[in-house]
Amino acid sequence: MFYSIDRIVEEVAFCIGDDEEVLLLSVDRIIGSYCEGSVIRETDDGLYTVDTDEEIRRRSENFALAESLFDE
């Protein structure tokens, strides 16, 4: 399952899962460079890693959708 980091408050990442589940995650469990909007996934050892490929795919998909709304 993928999660998007919604916001970070006092070393806690508020993440929203693909199933809309909210996950509160200590930022020390996230591997890699992250920020609000980053896409993460759980690893086998219970940590979370940033998935830049998935993040790029989602941003491209969202851009295409927004662009289609304004096409005439």
CSV table of C-alpha atoms in Angstrom, one decimal:
chain,number,residue,atom,x,y,z
A,1,MET,CA,0.0,0.0,0.0
A,2,PHE,CA,1.1,3.5,-0.7
A,3,TYR,CA,0.7,6.5,1.5
A,4,SER,CA,1.0,10.2,0.7
A,5,ILE,CA,2.5,12.5,3.3
A,6,ASP,CA,-0.2,15.1,4.0
A,7,ARG,CA,1.7,17.2,6.5
A,8,ILE,CA,4.5,17.0,9.1
A,9,VAL,CA,4.0,18.3,12.6
A,10,GLU,CA,6.7,18.0,15.3
A,11,GLU,CA,8.5,15.0,13.8
A,12,VAL,CA,5.2,13.2,13.0
A,13,ALA,CA,4.1,12.6,9.4
A,14,PHE,CA,0.3,12.5,8.9
A,15,CYS,CA,-0.1,10.1,5.9
A,16,ILE,CA,-3.1,9.2,3.9
A,17,GLY,CA,-3.3,5.7,2.5
A,18,ASP,CA,-4.7,4.6,-0.9
A,19,ASP,CA,-7.7,3.3,1.1
A,20,GLU,CA,-8.0,6.7,2.8
A,21,GLU,CA,-6.7,5.3,6.1
A,22,VAL,CA,-4.8,7.9,8.2
A,23,LEU,CA,-1.4,6.8,9.4
A,24,LEU,CA,0.6,8.8,12.0
A,25,LEU,CA,4.2,8.0,11.5
A,26,SER,CA,7.4,9.1,13.3
A,27,VAL,CA,9.6,10.7,10.7
A,28,ASP,CA,12.6,8.6,11.9
A,29,ARG,CA,10.9,5.6,10.3
A,30,ILE,CA,11.0,7.2,6.8
A,31,ILE,CA,14.0,6.3,4.7
A,32,GLY,CA,15.1,8.9,2.1
A,33,SER,CA,14.4,12.5,1.4
A,34,TYR,CA,10.7,13.4,2.0
A,35,CYS,CA,8.4,16.4,2.2
A,36,GLU,CA,4.7,17.0,2.3
A,37,GLY,CA,3.3,15.3,-0.8
A,38,SER,CA,5.9,12.6,-0.9
A,39,VAL,CA,4.7,9.0,-1.6
A,40,ILE,CA,5.9,6.3,0.7
A,41,ARG,CA,5.5,2.6,1.1
A,42,GLU,CA,6.2,0.2,3.9
A,43,THR,CA,9.2,-2.1,3.6
A,44,ASP,CA,9.5,-5.6,4.9
A,45,ASP,CA,11.3,-4.4,8.1
A,46,GLY,CA,8.5,-2.1,9.1
A,47,LEU,CA,10.2,1.1,7.9
A,48,TYR,CA,8.9,3.3,5.1
A,49,THR,CA,10.7,4.4,2.0
A,50,VAL,CA,10.1,7.2,-0.4
A,51,ASP,CA,8.9,5.9,-3.8
A,52,THR,CA,9.8,8.6,-6.3
A,53,ASP,CA,8.7,6.6,-9.3
A,54,GLU,CA,5.1,6.3,-7.9
A,55,GLU,CA,5.2,10.0,-6.9
A,56,ILE,CA,6.1,11.0,-10.4
A,57,ARG,CA,3.5,8.8,-11.9
A,58,ARG,CA,0.8,10.3,-9.6
A,59,ARG,CA,1.9,13.9,-10.3
A,60,SER,CA,1.8,13.2,-14.1
A,61,GLU,CA,-1.6,11.6,-13.8
A,62,ASN,CA,-3.0,14.5,-11.8
A,63,PHE,CA,-1.4,17.0,-14.2
A,64,ALA,CA,-3.0,15.3,-17.2
A,65,LEU,CA,-6.4,15.2,-15.4
A,66,ALA,CA,-6.2,18.9,-14.6
A,67,GLU,CA,-5.1,19.7,-18.1
A,68,SER,CA,-8.1,17.8,-19.6
A,69,LEU,CA,-10.5,19.9,-17.5
A,70,PHE,CA,-9.4,23.0,-19.3
A,71,ASP,CA,-9.1,21.6,-22.8
A,72,GLU,CA,-11.7,22.9,-25.2
